[in-house]
Structure formats: structure tokens, C-alpha cells
CSV table of C-alpha atoms in Angstrom, one decimal:
chain,number,residue,atom,x,y,z
O,1,MET,CA,-11.9,48.1,-77.3
O,2,GLU,CA,-10.3,49.3,-80.6
O,3,GLU,CA,-7.1,47.5,-81.4
O,4,GLN,CA,-5.6,50.5,-83.2
O,5,ARG,CA,-5.4,52.3,-79.9
O,6,TYR,CA,-3.3,49.6,-78.3
O,7,GLU,CA,-0.3,49.2,-80.6
O,8,LEU,CA,2.8,47.7,-79.0
O,9,ASP,CA,6.1,49.5,-79.9
O,10,LEU,CA,9.0,47.0,-79.4
O,11,ARG,CA,12.3,47.3,-81.2
O,12,MET,CA,16.1,47.2,-80.6
O,13,SER,CA,18.2,50.4,-80.8
O,14,GLU,CA,21.8,51.3,-80.2
O,15,ASN,CA,20.9,52.1,-76.6
O,16,GLY,CA,19.1,48.8,-76.0
O,17,ILE,CA,15.4,47.8,-76.1
O,18,VAL,CA,12.9,50.5,-76.9
O,19,SER,CA,9.3,49.7,-75.8
O,20,ASN,CA,6.1,51.4,-74.8
O,21,ALA,CA,5.0,48.3,-72.8
O,22,GLU,CA,4.6,50.0,-69.5
O,23,ALA,CA,2.4,52.8,-70.9
O,24,LEU,CA,0.4,50.3,-72.9
O,25,GLN,CA,-0.3,48.2,-69.9
O,26,LYS,CA,-1.8,51.2,-68.1
O,27,MET,CA,-4.0,52.0,-71.1
O,28,ILE,CA,-5.2,48.5,-71.5
O,29,SER,CA,-5.9,48.2,-67.7
O,30,GLU,CA,-8.3,51.2,-68.0
O,31,GLY,CA,-9.9,49.9,-71.1
O,32,LEU,CA,-10.6,46.4,-69.6
O,33,LYS,CA,-12.8,48.0,-66.9
O,34,SER,CA,-15.7,48.4,-69.5
O,35,TYR,CA,-15.7,44.6,-70.0
O,36,ASN,CA,-16.2,43.8,-66.3
O,37,TYR,CA,-20.0,43.1,-66.6
O,38,ILE,CA,-22.3,40.2,-65.8
O,39,VAL,CA,-23.4,38.2,-68.9
O,40,ASP,CA,-27.0,37.3,-69.2
O,41,GLU,CA,-29.5,36.4,-71.9
O,42,THR,CA,-29.9,40.0,-73.0
O,43,ASN,CA,-26.2,40.8,-73.6
O,44,LYS,CA,-24.8,37.3,-74.5
O,45,GLU,CA,-24.3,38.3,-78.2
O,46,ALA,CA,-22.5,41.5,-77.3
O,47,ALA,CA,-20.3,39.6,-74.8
O,48,THR,CA,-19.3,37.2,-77.5
O,49,LYS,CA,-18.2,40.0,-79.7
O,50,ASP,CA,-16.3,41.7,-76.9
O,51,ARG,CA,-14.5,38.4,-76.1
O,52,THR,CA,-13.4,38.1,-79.7
O,53,LYS,CA,-11.9,41.6,-79.6
O,54,LEU,CA,-10.0,40.8,-76.4
O,55,ASN,CA,-8.7,37.5,-77.8
O,56,ASN,CA,-7.5,39.3,-81.0
O,57,LEU,CA,-5.7,41.9,-78.9
O,58,GLU,CA,-4.0,39.3,-76.8
O,59,ALA,CA,-2.9,37.4,-80.0
O,60,LYS,CA,-1.5,40.6,-81.5
O,61,LEU,CA,0.6,41.4,-78.4
O,62,LYS,CA,1.8,37.8,-78.2
O,63,GLU,CA,2.8,37.7,-81.9
O,64,LYS,CA,4.7,41.0,-81.6
O,65,ARG,CA,6.7,39.7,-78.5
O,66,SER,CA,7.5,36.3,-80.1
O,67,SER,CA,8.7,38.0,-83.3
O,68,PHE,CA,11.0,40.3,-81.3
O,69,GLU,CA,12.5,37.4,-79.3
O,70,LYS,CA,13.1,35.4,-82.4
O,71,ASN,CA,14.6,38.1,-84.6
O,72,GLU,CA,16.3,40.3,-82.0
O,73,LEU,CA,17.1,37.9,-79.1
O,74,GLY,CA,17.7,34.6,-80.9
O,75,GLN,CA,21.5,35.2,-81.0
O,76,TRP,CA,21.4,36.1,-77.3
O,77,ALA,CA,19.9,32.8,-76.4
O,78,GLU,CA,22.8,30.9,-78.0
O,79,THR,CA,25.3,33.2,-76.4
O,80,LYS,CA,23.6,32.8,-73.0
O,81,LYS,CA,23.9,29.0,-73.3
O,82,ILE,CA,27.6,29.2,-74.0
O,83,ILE,CA,28.2,31.5,-71.0
O,84,MET,CA,26.2,29.2,-68.7
O,85,ASP,CA,28.2,26.2,-69.8
O,86,THR,CA,31.4,28.0,-69.1
O,87,GLU,CA,30.1,28.8,-65.6
O,88,LYS,CA,29.4,25.1,-65.0
O,89,MET,CA,33.0,24.2,-66.1
O,90,ILE,CA,34.4,26.7,-63.6
O,91,LYS,CA,32.1,25.5,-60.8
O,92,ALA,CA,33.1,21.8,-61.4
O,93,THR,CA,36.8,22.7,-61.2
O,94,SER,CA,36.2,24.7,-58.0
O,95,ASN,CA,34.2,21.7,-56.5
O,96,ASN,CA,37.2,19.4,-57.2
O,97,LEU,CA,39.5,21.8,-55.3
O,98,LYS,CA,36.9,21.9,-52.4
O,99,GLU,CA,36.9,18.1,-52.2
O,100,GLY,CA,40.7,18.1,-51.8
O,101,ILE,CA,40.6,21.0,-49.3
O,102,ASP,CA,38.0,19.2,-47.2
O,103,THR,CA,40.0,16.0,-47.3
O,104,VAL,CA,43.1,17.7,-45.9
O,105,ASP,CA,41.0,19.6,-43.3
O,106,GLU,CA,39.5,16.4,-42.1
O,107,LYS,CA,42.9,14.8,-41.7
O,108,GLU,CA,44.1,17.8,-39.7
O,109,LYS,CA,41.0,17.6,-37.5
O,110,LEU,CA,41.4,13.9,-36.9
O,111,SER,CA,45.1,14.4,-36.1
O,112,LYS,CA,44.2,17.0,-33.5
O,113,MET,CA,41.5,14.8,-32.0
O,114,GLU,CA,43.8,11.8,-31.8
O,115,HIS,CA,46.5,13.9,-30.0
O,116,ILE,CA,43.9,15.0,-27.5
O,117,ARG,CA,42.7,11.3,-27.1
O,118,GLU,CA,46.3,10.3,-26.1
O,119,MET,CA,46.3,12.9,-23.3
O,120,PHE,CA,42.7,11.9,-22.3
O,121,ASN,CA,43.7,8.2,-22.0
O,122,SER,CA,46.2,9.1,-19.3
O,123,VAL,CA,43.4,10.5,-17.1
O,124,THR,CA,41.7,8.1,-14.6
O,125,LEU,CA,37.9,8.7,-14.4
O,126,PRO,CA,35.7,7.3,-11.6
O,127,LEU,CA,33.2,6.0,-14.2
O,128,PRO,CA,33.6,4.4,-17.6
O,129,ILE,CA,33.0,7.4,-19.8
O,130,SER,CA,34.3,7.3,-23.3
O,131,PHE,CA,36.4,10.0,-25.0
O,132,GLU,CA,33.8,10.5,-27.7
O,133,GLN,CA,31.2,11.5,-25.1
O,134,LEU,CA,33.4,14.5,-24.1
O,135,TYR,CA,35.0,15.4,-27.4
O,136,ASP,CA,32.6,17.8,-29.1
O,137,ARG,CA,33.7,17.7,-32.7
O,138,LYS,CA,31.2,20.4,-33.8
O,139,ASP,CA,33.0,22.8,-31.4
O,140,TYR,CA,36.5,21.4,-31.3
O,141,ASP,CA,36.9,21.1,-35.1
O,142,ARG,CA,36.9,24.8,-35.4
O,143,LYS,CA,40.2,26.3,-36.3
O,144,ALA,CA,39.9,28.8,-33.4
O,145,MET,CA,39.9,25.8,-31.0
O,146,THR,CA,43.6,25.1,-30.4
O,147,GLU,CA,44.7,21.9,-28.5
O,148,LYS,CA,45.3,24.0,-25.4
O,149,LYS,CA,41.8,25.4,-25.5
O,150,ILE,CA,40.3,21.9,-26.1
O,151,MET,CA,42.3,20.4,-23.2
O,152,GLU,CA,41.0,23.2,-20.9
O,153,SER,CA,37.5,22.5,-22.0
O,154,MET,CA,37.9,18.7,-21.6
O,155,GLN,CA,39.5,19.2,-18.1
O,156,ALA,CA,36.4,21.2,-17.0
O,157,LYS,CA,34.2,18.4,-18.1
O,158,ILE,CA,36.3,15.8,-16.2
O,159,ASN,CA,36.2,17.9,-13.1
O,160,LYS,CA,32.5,18.1,-13.3
O,161,ILE,CA,32.3,14.3,-13.6
O,162,ILE,CA,34.4,13.9,-10.5
O,163,GLU,CA,32.2,16.3,-8.5
O,164,ASP,CA,29.0,14.6,-9.7
O,165,CYS,CA,30.3,11.2,-8.6
O,166,LYS,CA,30.9,12.6,-5.1
O,167,MET,CA,27.3,14.0,-5.0
O,168,MET,CA,25.9,10.7,-6.2
O,169,GLU,CA,27.4,9.0,-3.1
O,170,LEU,CA,24.8,11.0,-1.1
O,171,PHE,CA,21.8,9.2,-2.7
O,172,MET,CA,23.4,5.8,-3.7
O,173,PRO,CA,21.5,2.8,-2.5
O,174,LYS,CA,23.3,-0.1,-0.7
O,175,ASP,CA,22.4,-2.7,-3.4
O,176,PRO,CA,25.4,-3.0,-5.8
O,177,VAL,CA,23.1,-3.9,-8.7
O,178,GLU,CA,21.1,-0.7,-8.2
O,179,GLN,CA,24.3,1.3,-7.8
O,180,GLU,CA,25.3,0.1,-11.3
O,181,GLN,CA,22.0,1.0,-12.8
O,182,ILE,CA,22.3,4.6,-11.4
O,183,LYS,CA,25.9,4.9,-12.6
O,184,GLN,CA,24.9,3.6,-16.1
O,185,VAL,CA,22.2,6.3,-16.3
O,186,TYR,CA,24.8,8.9,-15.5
O,187,CYS,CA,27.3,7.5,-18.0
O,188,ASN,CA,24.7,7.6,-20.8
O,189,THR,CA,23.5,11.1,-20.0
O,190,LEU,CA,26.3,12.8,-18.0
O,191,MET,CA,23.5,14.5,-16.1
O,192,ILE,CA,23.4,14.0,-12.3
O,193,GLY,CA,19.7,15.0,-12.3
O,194,MET,CA,18.9,11.9,-14.4
O,195,ALA,CA,20.9,9.7,-12.0
O,196,LYS,CA,19.0,11.2,-9.0
O,197,GLN,CA,15.7,10.5,-10.8
O,198,LYS,CA,16.7,6.9,-11.3
O,199,ALA,CA,17.7,6.6,-7.6
O,200,ASP,CA,14.3,8.0,-6.5
O,201,GLU,CA,12.5,5.6,-8.8
O,202,LEU,CA,14.3,2.6,-7.2
O,203,ALA,CA,13.6,4.0,-3.7
O,204,LYS,CA,9.8,4.3,-4.5
O,205,LEU,CA,9.8,0.8,-5.9
O,206,HIS,CA,11.3,-0.5,-2.6
O,207,GLN,CA,8.7,1.3,-0.6
O,208,ALA,CA,5.9,0.0,-2.7
O,209,VAL,CA,7.2,-3.6,-2.4
O,210,ALA,CA,7.6,-3.2,1.4
O,211,ALA,CA,4.0,-1.9,1.8
O,212,LYS,CA,2.7,-4.8,-0.3
O,213,ASN,CA,4.5,-7.4,1.8
O,214,GLU,CA,3.3,-5.8,5.0
O,215,LYS,CA,-0.3,-5.9,3.8
O,216,GLU,CA,0.0,-9.5,2.7
O,217,GLN,CA,1.4,-10.5,6.1
O,218,GLN,CA,-1.4,-8.8,8.0
O,219,GLU,CA,-4.0,-10.4,5.8
O,220,ALA,CA,-2.3,-13.8,6.3
O,221,VAL,CA,-2.4,-13.7,10.2
O,222,PRO,CA,-5.8,-15.1,11.5
O,223,GLU,CA,-7.6,-13.2,14.2
O,224,VAL,CA,-7.4,-15.1,17.5
O,225,LYS,CA,-10.2,-14.8,20.0
O,226,THR,CA,-9.8,-16.2,23.5
O,227,GLU,CA,-11.8,-15.8,26.6
O,228,PRO,CA,-9.9,-14.4,29.5
O,229,GLN,CA,-9.3,-17.0,32.2
O,230,VAL,CA,-7.6,-16.2,35.4
O,231,PRO,CA,-7.9,-19.1,37.8
O,232,VAL,CA,-6.9,-18.3,41.4
O,233,SER,CA,-5.1,-21.1,43.1
O,234,ALA,CA,-4.3,-19.5,46.4
O,235,SER,CA,-3.9,-16.1,48.1
O,236,ASN,CA,-1.4,-13.8,46.3
O,237,GLU,CA,-1.0,-16.3,43.4
O,238,VAL,CA,-2.6,-15.7,39.9
O,239,THR,CA,-2.0,-18.1,37.1
O,240,GLU,CA,-0.7,-16.5,33.8
O,241,ALA,CA,-3.6,-15.7,31.4
O,242,PRO,CA,-3.3,-16.6,27.7
O,243,ARG,CA,-1.4,-14.0,25.7
O,244,GLN,CA,-3.8,-11.4,24.2
O,245,THR,CA,-3.3,-8.6,21.7
O,246,ALA,CA,-2.4,-5.1,22.9
O,247,GLU,CA,-5.8,-3.7,21.8
O,248,MET,CA,-8.0,-6.3,23.6
O,249,LYS,CA,-9.6,-5.2,26.9
O,250,GLU,CA,-10.2,-7.8,29.6
O,251,ARG,CA,-12.3,-7.9,32.8
O,252,ILE,CA,-10.7,-10.0,35.6
O,253,VAL,CA,-12.1,-10.5,39.1
O,254,VAL,CA,-9.4,-11.4,41.6
O,255,GLU,CA,-8.7,-11.3,45.3
O,256,PHE,CA,-5.4,-10.0,46.7
O,257,ILE,CA,-4.2,-10.4,50.3
O,258,ALA,CA,-1.0,-8.5,50.6
O,259,THR,CA,0.9,-5.9,52.5
O,260,ARG,CA,0.8,-2.1,51.8
O,261,PRO,CA,3.8,-2.0,49.4
O,262,PHE,CA,2.1,-4.3,47.0
O,263,TYR,CA,-0.9,-2.0,46.8
O,264,ASP,CA,1.3,1.1,46.4
O,265,ALA,CA,2.9,-0.7,43.4
O,266,MET,CA,-0.6,-1.6,42.1
O,267,ASN,CA,-1.6,2.1,42.3
O,268,GLN,CA,1.3,3.1,40.2
O,269,LEU,CA,0.3,0.6,37.5
O,270,VAL,CA,-3.3,1.9,37.6
O,271,ALA,CA,-2.0,5.5,37.2
O,272,GLN,CA,0.2,4.4,34.2
O,273,TYR,CA,-2.4,2.3,32.2
O,274,LYS,CA,-5.6,4.1,33.5
O,275,PRO,CA,-7.9,1.1,33.6
O,276,SER,CA,-11.5,1.3,34.7
O,277,CYS,CA,-11.5,-0.2,38.2
O,278,LYS,CA,-13.8,-0.3,41.3
O,279,VAL,CA,-13.0,-1.2,44.9
O,280,LYS,CA,-16.1,-3.1,46.1
O,281,GLU,CA,-14.8,-4.4,49.5
O,282,ARG,CA,-11.9,-3.5,51.7
O,283,GLU,CA,-10.9,-5.1,54.9
O,284,VAL,CA,-7.9,-4.7,57.2
O,285,LEU,CA,-6.6,-8.0,58.4
O,286,LYS,CA,-4.7,-8.4,61.7
């Protein structure tokens, strides 16, 4: 790459900066393609010479640019600094005004909020919900939100709270402590869905405790095994057998001497309970 071919023209004229930088860049880009080769033992010496040419060309361009910046643009650097310092002075004064404007705006926003608070305090809510929970400053601080619009929005929120309280009565437990827990969830979230979820959790807990207690009671009752004993003292008289469980089956041999109505009633009991029974003897007494 011959350095003479890549001469940078960079100077100041009445019309501004004159330069062939763009055309030179395209020329050098094409010239560099011949230097994109792999260096090995056979071309190491040639590569060293080529690298020296490239370094010299880079240094020449850099020197030309630095000289132009120093001689032609040095005065501009000082002028630029003065202008930027002036910009900072203007910005600082503007920021001071902004701080004052923001302070006045905040006072006006707080004044509007306190006026709404006075009207809110005259409203009786079914639950202890604070003013701050309903007053959305991000929305209500906007200039477009007048006191009338804010009160309409607040009233809509209050109406919803009243309706939610009526709905909560449908799933409120009887325990006053649990009622307070559910109400507290609603007060913290203002979401009836979260209150319902808390009520369901408490109900499931009661069911689990009841099932556990029932299981423990069943395990605590010992199984009672008794042999059926039905002593017969006289005709038509049967002593009371020991109390048995409903699931236990018994076999009892007895002798009844009675009139027909007794046996009709006995047949009704047999039809009702369907026991396994056999008539081994039958005799009509006179």
C-alpha cells in the first residue's frame, strides 16, 4: 500500500470544513483487502513490512487530524465550553423555579385532599376502612380531577364496600373471633374474594378438627363382646338381653305361647327386619 495514494485533504474554508475523508475511506477499504492473508513461516518477513506500512499510514492520518483539531478547532473548544456553562446556568435557574412550582402544587393537592377528607369523615362505613385506602393520590392529584369528580369516585367505592359487607354476611361463621379475622382480611385488601377465601379456609379447618376428634373418639371406645343370654322364666316372659351393637347378629331359641294377635305382630317385625328364622314345631293349644 503506497502512502502517496492515500493523502488526506483536510482544511477549513469560508464554507466550512473541506475534506476527502469519505472518498479516502473507500479507497483504503479496498486497499486493505490485499493484506487479509494468513501469516506463516514463508511470508513472515513480508508480513512484517506490510504491517509497518499500515502503521505508518495510520500515524499519518492521525497526525493530520490532530493538527487540524488543534489549529482550526482549538478556538471552538473554548467557545463550546463557554456555551455549555451558560446552558448549565439557565438550567439551574429553571430547576429553582420548578422546585417552587412543585411546592405550590403539592400544597394545592394536599388542600384538595383534606377538603375531601372532611366530607369523607361524615360518612359512616360498616367497617373500619381508612380514608387513605380510598383516596388514590396518583389519580386524584391530577388537575383534571375536580373535587366533584373525586367525591363521585369515592362514593362509588363506599357503595361497593356496603354491598360487599352484605354479601359477606352470606358466608360469615358464627364465631365472633373468626368474623373479625374475615373482616380484617377485607379491610386490608378491599377484595371480597380474599375475604371469601379466608372464610373457606376456616371452614375447612373446622371440618379437619371435627374429623380428627371423631376418629380419636372411635379409637378410644373399646370393643365389647358379650354372649347373648336370653333366660326364659315363664311362658310369654323373656328377660331383657344385654345391650348389643346394631351390627351384631344374635341367635336366640325361645318358646312363645300366645294368642293369634301376638304372632301377627311378630310377623310384621320379621317382615321389617328380615331375620333368618325357621318354624320347627307348631301346635294349637285348646
